[in-house]
XYZ file of C-alpha atoms in Angstrom:
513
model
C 10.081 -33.434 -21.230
C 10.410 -33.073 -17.477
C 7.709 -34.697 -14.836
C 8.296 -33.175 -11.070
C 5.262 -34.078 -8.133
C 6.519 -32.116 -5.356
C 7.272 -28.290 -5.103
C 8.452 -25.498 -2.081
C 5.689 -24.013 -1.710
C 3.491 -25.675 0.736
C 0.491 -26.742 -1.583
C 1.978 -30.158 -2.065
C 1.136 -32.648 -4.702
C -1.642 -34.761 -3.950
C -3.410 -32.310 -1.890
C -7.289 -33.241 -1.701
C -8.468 -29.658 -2.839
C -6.631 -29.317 -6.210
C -8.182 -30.201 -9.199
C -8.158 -33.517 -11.153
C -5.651 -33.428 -14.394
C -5.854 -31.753 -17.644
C -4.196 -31.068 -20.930
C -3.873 -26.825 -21.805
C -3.008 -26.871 -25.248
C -2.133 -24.521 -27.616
C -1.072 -22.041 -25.551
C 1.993 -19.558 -25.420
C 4.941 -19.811 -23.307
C 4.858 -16.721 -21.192
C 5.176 -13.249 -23.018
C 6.280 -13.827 -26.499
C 7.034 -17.137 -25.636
C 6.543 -20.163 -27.901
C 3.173 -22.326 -28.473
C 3.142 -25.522 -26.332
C 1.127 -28.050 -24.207
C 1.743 -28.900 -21.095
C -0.079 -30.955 -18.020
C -1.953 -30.106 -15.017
C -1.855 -32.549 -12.206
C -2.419 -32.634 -8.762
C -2.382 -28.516 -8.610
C 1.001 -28.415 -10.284
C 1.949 -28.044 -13.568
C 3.576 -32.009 -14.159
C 5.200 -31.677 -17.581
C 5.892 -28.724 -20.740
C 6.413 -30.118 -24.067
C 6.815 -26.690 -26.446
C 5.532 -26.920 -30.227
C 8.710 -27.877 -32.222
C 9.222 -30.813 -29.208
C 6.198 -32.198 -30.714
C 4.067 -31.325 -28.311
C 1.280 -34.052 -29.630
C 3.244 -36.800 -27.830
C 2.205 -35.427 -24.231
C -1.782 -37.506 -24.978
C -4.271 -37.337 -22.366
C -4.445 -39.980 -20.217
C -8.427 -41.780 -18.960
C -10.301 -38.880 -17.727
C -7.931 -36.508 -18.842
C -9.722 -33.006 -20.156
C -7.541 -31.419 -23.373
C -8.578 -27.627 -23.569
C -7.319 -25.678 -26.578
C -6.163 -22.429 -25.523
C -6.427 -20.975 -29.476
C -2.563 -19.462 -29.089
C -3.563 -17.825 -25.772
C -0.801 -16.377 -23.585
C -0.029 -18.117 -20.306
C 1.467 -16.680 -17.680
C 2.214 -17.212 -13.845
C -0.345 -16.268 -11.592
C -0.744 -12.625 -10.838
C -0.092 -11.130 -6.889
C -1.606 -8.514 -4.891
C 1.399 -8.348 -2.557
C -0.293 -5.651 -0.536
C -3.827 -5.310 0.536
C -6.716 -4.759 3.013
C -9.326 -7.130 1.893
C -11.850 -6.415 4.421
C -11.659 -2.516 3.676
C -11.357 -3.010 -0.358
C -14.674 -5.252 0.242
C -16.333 -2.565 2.134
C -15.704 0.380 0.160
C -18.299 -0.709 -2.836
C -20.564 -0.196 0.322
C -19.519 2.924 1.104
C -20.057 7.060 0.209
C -17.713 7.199 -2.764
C -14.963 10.189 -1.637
C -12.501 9.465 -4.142
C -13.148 12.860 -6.877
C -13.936 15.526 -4.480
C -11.713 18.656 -4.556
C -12.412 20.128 -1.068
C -13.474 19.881 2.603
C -16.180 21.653 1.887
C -17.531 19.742 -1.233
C -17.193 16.399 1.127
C -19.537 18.263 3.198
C -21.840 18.817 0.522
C -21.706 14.869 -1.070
C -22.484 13.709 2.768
C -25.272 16.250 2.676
C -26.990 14.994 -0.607
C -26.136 11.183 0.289
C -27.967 11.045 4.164
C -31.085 10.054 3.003
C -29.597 6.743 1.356
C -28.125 5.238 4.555
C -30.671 3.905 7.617
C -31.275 6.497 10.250
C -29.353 4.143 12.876
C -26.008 3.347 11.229
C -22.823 5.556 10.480
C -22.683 7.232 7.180
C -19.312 5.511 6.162
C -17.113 6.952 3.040
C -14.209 6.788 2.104
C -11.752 8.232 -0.405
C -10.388 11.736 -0.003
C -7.590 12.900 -0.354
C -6.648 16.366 1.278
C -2.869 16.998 0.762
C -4.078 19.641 -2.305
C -7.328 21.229 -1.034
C -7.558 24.364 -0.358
C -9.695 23.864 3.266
C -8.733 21.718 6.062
C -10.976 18.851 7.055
C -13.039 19.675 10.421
C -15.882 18.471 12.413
C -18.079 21.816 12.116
C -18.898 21.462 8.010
C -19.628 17.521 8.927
C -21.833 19.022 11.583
C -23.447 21.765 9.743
C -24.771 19.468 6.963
C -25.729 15.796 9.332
C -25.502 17.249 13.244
C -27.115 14.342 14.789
C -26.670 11.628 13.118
C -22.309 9.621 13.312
C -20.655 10.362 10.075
C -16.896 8.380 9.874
C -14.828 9.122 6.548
C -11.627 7.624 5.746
C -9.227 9.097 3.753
C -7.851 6.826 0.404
C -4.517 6.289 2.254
C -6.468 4.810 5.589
C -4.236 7.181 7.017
C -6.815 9.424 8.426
C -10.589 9.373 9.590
C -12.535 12.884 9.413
C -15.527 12.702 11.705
C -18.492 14.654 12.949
C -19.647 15.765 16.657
C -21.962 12.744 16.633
C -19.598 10.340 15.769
C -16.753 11.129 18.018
C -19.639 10.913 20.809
C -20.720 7.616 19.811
C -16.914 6.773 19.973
C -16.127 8.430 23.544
C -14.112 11.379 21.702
C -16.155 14.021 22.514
C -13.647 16.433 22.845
C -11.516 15.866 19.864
C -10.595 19.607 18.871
C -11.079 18.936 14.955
C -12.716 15.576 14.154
C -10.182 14.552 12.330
C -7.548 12.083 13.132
C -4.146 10.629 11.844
C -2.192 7.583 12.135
C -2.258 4.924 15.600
C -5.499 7.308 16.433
C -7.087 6.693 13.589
C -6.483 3.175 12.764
C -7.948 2.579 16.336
C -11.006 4.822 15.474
C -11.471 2.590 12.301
C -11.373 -0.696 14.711
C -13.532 1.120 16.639
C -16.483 1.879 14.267
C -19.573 -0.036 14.238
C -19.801 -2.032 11.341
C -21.594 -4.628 8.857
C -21.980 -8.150 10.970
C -19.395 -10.837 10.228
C -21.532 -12.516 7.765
C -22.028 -9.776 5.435
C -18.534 -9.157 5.557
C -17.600 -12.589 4.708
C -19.784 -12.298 1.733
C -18.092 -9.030 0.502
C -14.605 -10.487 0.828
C -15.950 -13.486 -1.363
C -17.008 -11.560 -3.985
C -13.925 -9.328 -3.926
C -12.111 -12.567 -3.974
C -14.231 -14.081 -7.248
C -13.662 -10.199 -8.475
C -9.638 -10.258 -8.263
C -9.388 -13.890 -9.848
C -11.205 -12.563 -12.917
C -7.788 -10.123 -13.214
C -5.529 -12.626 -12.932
C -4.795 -12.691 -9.473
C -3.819 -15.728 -7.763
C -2.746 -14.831 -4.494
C -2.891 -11.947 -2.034
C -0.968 -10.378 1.154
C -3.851 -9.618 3.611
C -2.514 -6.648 5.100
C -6.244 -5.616 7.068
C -5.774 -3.997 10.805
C -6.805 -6.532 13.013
C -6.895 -10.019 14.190
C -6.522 -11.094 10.772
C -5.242 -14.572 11.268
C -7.937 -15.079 13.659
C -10.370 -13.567 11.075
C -9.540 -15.796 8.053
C -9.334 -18.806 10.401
C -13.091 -18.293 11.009
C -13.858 -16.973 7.535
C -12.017 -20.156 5.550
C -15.015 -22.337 7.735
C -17.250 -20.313 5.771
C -16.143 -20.636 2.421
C -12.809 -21.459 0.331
C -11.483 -17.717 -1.439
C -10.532 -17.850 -4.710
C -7.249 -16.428 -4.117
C -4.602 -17.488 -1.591
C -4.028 -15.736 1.252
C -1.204 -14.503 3.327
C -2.469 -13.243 6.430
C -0.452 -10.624 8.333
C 0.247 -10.169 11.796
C -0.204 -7.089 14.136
C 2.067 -6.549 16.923
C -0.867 -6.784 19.635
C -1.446 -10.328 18.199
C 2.308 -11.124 18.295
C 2.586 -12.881 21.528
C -0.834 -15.167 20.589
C 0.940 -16.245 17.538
C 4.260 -16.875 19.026
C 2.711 -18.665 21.769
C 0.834 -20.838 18.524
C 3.968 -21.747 16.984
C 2.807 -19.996 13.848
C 5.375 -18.751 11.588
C 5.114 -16.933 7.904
C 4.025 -19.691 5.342
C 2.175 -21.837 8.067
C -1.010 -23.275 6.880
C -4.139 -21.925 9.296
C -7.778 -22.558 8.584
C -9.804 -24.901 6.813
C -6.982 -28.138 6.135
C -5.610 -27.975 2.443
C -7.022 -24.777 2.153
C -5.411 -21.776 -0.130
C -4.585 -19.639 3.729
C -1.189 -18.506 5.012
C 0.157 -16.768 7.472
C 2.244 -13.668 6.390
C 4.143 -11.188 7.845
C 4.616 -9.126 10.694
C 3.505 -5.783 9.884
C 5.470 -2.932 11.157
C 5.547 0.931 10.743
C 8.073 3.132 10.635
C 5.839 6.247 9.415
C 2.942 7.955 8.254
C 1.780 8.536 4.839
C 2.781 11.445 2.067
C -1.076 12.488 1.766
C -1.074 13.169 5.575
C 2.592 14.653 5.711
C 3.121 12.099 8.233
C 5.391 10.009 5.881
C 9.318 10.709 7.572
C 11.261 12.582 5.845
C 15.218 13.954 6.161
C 13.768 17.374 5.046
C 11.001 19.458 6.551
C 7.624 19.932 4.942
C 7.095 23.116 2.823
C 5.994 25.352 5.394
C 6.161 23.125 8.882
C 9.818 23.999 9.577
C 10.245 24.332 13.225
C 7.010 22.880 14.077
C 6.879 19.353 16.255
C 5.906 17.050 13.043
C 8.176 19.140 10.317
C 9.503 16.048 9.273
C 6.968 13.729 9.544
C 5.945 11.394 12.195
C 8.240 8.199 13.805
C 5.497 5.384 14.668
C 8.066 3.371 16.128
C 11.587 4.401 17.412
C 14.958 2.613 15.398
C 15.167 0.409 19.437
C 11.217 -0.516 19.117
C 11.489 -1.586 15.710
C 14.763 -3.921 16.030
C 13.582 -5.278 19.013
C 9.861 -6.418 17.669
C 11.759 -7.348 14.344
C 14.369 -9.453 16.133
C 11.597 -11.452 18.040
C 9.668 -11.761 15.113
C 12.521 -13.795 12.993
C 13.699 -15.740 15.684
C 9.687 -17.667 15.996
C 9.855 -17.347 12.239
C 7.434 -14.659 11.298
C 8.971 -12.294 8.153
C 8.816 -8.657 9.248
C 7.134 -6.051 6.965
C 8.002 -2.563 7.662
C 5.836 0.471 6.531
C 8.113 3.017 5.320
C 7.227 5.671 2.733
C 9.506 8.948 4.294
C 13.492 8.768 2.386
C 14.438 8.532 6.689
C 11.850 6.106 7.424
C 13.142 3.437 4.690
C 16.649 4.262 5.932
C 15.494 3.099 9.774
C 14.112 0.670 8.401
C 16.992 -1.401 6.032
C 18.685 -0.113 9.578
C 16.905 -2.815 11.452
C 17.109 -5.136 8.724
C 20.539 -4.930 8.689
C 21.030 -5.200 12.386
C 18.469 -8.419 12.987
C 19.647 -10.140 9.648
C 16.463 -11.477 8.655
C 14.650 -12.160 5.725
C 11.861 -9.699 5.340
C 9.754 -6.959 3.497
C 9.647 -2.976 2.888
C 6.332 -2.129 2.162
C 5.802 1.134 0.021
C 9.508 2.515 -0.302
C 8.217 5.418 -1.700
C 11.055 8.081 -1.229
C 14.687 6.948 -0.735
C 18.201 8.483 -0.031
C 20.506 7.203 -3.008
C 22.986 5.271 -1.119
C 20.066 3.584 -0.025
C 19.237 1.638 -3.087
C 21.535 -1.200 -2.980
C 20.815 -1.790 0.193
C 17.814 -3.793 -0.523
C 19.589 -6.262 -2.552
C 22.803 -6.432 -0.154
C 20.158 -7.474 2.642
C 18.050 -9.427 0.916
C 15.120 -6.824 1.910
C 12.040 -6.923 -1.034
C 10.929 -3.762 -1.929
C 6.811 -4.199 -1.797
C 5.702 -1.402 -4.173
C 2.519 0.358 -5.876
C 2.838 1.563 -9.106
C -0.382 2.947 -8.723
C 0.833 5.684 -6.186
C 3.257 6.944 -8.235
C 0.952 8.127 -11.063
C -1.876 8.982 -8.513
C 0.391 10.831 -5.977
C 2.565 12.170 -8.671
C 1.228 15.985 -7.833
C 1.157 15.883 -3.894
C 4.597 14.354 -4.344
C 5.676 17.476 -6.246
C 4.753 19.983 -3.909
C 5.884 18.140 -0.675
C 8.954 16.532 -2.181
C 9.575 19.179 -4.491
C 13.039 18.563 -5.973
C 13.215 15.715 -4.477
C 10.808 13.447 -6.640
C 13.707 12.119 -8.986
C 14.356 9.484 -5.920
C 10.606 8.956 -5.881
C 8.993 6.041 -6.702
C 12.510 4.965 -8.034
C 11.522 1.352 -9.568
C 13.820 1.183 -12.175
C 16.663 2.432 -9.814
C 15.744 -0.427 -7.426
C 15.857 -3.012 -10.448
C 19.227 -1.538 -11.638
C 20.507 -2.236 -8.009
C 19.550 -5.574 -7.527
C 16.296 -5.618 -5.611
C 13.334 -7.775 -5.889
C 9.974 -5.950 -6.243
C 6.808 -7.367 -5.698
C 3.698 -5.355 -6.654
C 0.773 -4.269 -4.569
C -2.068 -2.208 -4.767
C -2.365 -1.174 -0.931
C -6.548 -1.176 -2.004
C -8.242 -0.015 -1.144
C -6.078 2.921 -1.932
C -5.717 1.908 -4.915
C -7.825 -0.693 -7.365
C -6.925 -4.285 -6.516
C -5.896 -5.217 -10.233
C -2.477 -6.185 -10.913
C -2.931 -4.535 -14.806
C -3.259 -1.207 -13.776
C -0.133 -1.704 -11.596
C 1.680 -3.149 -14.975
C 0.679 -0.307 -16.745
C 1.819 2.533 -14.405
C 5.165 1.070 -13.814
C 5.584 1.052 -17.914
C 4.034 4.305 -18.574
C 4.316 6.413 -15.202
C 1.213 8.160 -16.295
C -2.619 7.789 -16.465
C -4.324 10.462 -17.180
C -2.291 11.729 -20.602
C 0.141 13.966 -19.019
C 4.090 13.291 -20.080
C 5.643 10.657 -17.745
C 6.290 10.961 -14.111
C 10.171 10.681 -14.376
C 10.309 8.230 -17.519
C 13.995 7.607 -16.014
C 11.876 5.269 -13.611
C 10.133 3.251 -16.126
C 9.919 -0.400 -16.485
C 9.642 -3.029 -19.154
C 6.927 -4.922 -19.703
C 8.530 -7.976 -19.192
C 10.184 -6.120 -15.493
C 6.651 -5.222 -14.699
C 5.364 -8.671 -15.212
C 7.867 -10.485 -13.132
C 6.700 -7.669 -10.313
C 3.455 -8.659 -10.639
C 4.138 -12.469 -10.135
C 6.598 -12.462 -7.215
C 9.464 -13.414 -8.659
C 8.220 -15.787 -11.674
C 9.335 -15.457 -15.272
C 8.523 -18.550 -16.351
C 5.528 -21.394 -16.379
C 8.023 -24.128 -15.455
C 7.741 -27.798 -14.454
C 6.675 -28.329 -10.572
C 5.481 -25.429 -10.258
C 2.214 -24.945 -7.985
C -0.412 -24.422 -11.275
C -1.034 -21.096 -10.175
C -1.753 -19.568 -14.077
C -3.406 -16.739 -15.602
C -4.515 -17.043 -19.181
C -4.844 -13.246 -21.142
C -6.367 -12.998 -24.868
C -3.110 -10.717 -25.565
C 0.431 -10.779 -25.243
C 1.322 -8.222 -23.183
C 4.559 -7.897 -25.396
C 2.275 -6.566 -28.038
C 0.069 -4.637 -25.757
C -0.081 -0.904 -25.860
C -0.720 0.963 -22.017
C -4.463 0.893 -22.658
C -4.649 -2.603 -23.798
C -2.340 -3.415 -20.467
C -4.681 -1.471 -18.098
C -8.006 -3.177 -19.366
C -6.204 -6.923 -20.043
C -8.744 -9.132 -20.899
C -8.522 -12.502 -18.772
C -9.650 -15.772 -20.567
C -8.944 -17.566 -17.368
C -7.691 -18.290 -13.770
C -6.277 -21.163 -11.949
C -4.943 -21.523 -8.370
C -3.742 -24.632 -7.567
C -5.422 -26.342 -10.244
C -8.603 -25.381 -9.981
C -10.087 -22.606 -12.599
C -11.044 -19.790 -10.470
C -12.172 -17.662 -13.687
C -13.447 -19.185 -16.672
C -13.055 -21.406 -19.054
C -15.724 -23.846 -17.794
């Protein structure tokens, strides 16, 4: 039996907010692991006594709770390691985009869906994905169906906004050619946009917040565009999430935090609350969906055009530069890069500032780029989800390329350290569908999306937890209780987990009370 009070983490023992102790008992050891009982104290876990210890000489003490778990598996608490909380929130409030096959059959859901939204607002959706259709996106079939009222829709890789006449008035864009816009453009458009008032928004990201603990999660990177420190700092007055948060920051709010003193891991908002700041988010690229992702080789069919090979966001000088400031005032970098050249440029500048940092997406690399990772100490932040859902775009704009695609087991086999996102709302935020992508490569019944690139369920898990294996003494009680070992799960089971419970710091975020 081990007791520890103190851990590295920053949610130190004794903290105000974390719950009073209790007893878990009966409960598995992680994945296959064996029964035990072990205490929660002060929002860490205080002491693990396994069955054939004799696990009924760890008693509760006065006041002490003793749940019985019933042979439960417990495992460390689950991570979205890349999201946009504000957007995921949103988009259960917005024209659903995600299964149309065309420009023109956009046209026609916008057309059928008018009536529902109030004469004065913008008809907001979100979801499509063009890379396959056989039409191209343009202002004149928004127009044709809705001319005068704004219609804004945002593509599932936020890459992109597609917007009527009206709109691109209301935004001072008048004479946009095509209506639809990529990349810096559009992510300005999207700050741009009228939208719900603060405390509607606040509620949303509550309730997305309640939504992810009940999967397990314990903790997210908040990668929404924006002030988002500044916008969690006033939201964590409001109300404590259910989730930590890691807030990142944008280069426009560099200076302001440098000038704070904030750094990655510094507490902001409401004292002994679960909120973090995160990174500093980069970008080195576009997206694959947009062909804006940068690649070594041209596009099918863009050779000798200006954006054959994708699009730079920020030159190899840029990047180093903003990276090197970043780490020396402490803030992590984490650089977008999706394009095989783009992740190169990137571990470039990681190997040139010599920082600690993140690559967020990885999605297509050069081969004598995987080690690289682990020889800088670079994680790879990846989406499982993207693989199986961009499996077919990847194909046709990769084409024999896509063996280097997605390449999680090759990163594993080389030594990196993979934490899992769901970049949602691109994706779902729910870490199971993530562990069951990664193991099957597949979703929708088709063979495996290079099986080569498969993980284990036990790989997948450790993804999914940033880092942890193991439920160990002193660690911050950040836990996730499922009603099946995920050892014995089959890919269905995996996707649809069923969560008996949450805790974050001690306190039960889902269930059991």
């Amino acid at each position: 039996m081990t007791t520890c009070a103190t851990g590295p983490d920053g949610s130190a023992a004794g903290d105000p907010a974390a719950a009073t102790a209790l007893l878990l008992d009966r409960v598995r050891l992680g994945a296959g692991g064996p029964l035990a009982r072990l205490r929660v104290a002060d929002g860490r876990i205080t002491h693990i006594i396994t069955a054939s210890e004799g696990a009924d000489h760890l008693v509760p003490g006065a006041g002490e709770r003793l749940l019985d778990l019933d042979g439960r598996t417990l495992l460390p608490g689950l991570w979205d390691a890349h999201v946009h909380l504000a957007d995921w929130a949103a988009v259960r409030h917005r024209l659903d985009l995600s299964g149309t096959g065309s420009a023109r059959a956009v046209a026609g859901l916008v057309r059928a869906s008018s009536a529902q939204v109030p004469h004065n607002a913008v008809l907001l959706g979100y979801g499509f994905r063009d890379g396959l259709w056989p039409d191209a996106p343009h202002k004149r079939l928004l127009d044709a169906v809705l001319p005068d009222r704004p219609v804004a829709l945002v593509s599932a890789d936020l890459h992109a906004v597609w917007l009527n006449s009206a709109c691109l008035a209301l935004l001072g864009r008048g004479d946009h050619p095509t209506g639809l816009v990529r990349e810096h453009e559009a992510h300005d458009i999207l700050a741009a946009l009228p939208g719900a008032p603060a405390e509607v928004v606040d509620g949303w990201i509550e309730e997305a917040c309640r939504a992810a603990a009940a999967r397990g999660v314990t903790g997210v990177i908040d990668f929404q565009f924006g002030d988002t420190v500044g916008e969690w700092e006033r939201r964590s007055a409001r109300f404590r999430p259910a989730v930590r948060v890691a807030a990142a920051v944008y280069p426009p709010h560099l200076d302001a935090a440098v000038a704070r003193g904030l750094r990655t891991g510094s507490q902001v908002g409401a004292p002994g609350g679960p909120v973090r700041v995160g990174p500093l988010k980069l970008f080195t690229d576009g997206s694959l969906n947009t062909r804006t992702a940068l690649c070594r080789d041209p596009y099918p069919g863009q050779a000798g055009t200006d954006d054959a090979h994708g699009v730079a966001e920020t030159s190899p000088r840029e990047l180093v530069d903003l990276m090197r400031r970043a780490a020396a005032h402490g803030l992590e970098p984490a650089v977008h890069a999706i394009g095989d050249r783009a992740n190169t440029v990137a571990l470039d500048a990681f190997e040139a500032v010599r920082c600690r940092g993140r690559i967020e997406h990885a999605q297509l690399l050069s081969t004598q780029d995987l080690p690289r990772f682990a020889d800088l100490g670079v994680v790879a932040g990846v989406q499982p989800r993207h693989a199986t859902d961009d499996r077919d775009v990847a194909e046709r704009y990769w084409a024999g390329r896509t063996g280097r695609a997605f390449a999680y087991a090759g990163l594993l086999a080389a030594g990196a350290h993979l934490e899992f996102g769901s970049d949602a709302p691109v994706s779902p935020l729910d870490p199971w569908l993530a562990v069951a992508a990664a193991v099957s490569r597949t979703d929708d019944g088709r063979p495996p999306f290079h099986p080569e690139q498969r993980l284990t369920v036990r790989d997948a898990l450790v993804a999914a937890a940033r880092g942890r294996r193991l439920v160990r003494v002193g660690d911050p009680a950040d836990l996730v209780v499922v009603d099946v070992d995920p050892l014995a799960a089959g890919t269905d089971t995996l996707r649809a987990m069923p969560v008996h419970a949450t805790m974050t710091d001690g306190r039960w975020t889902h269930g059991p009370d």
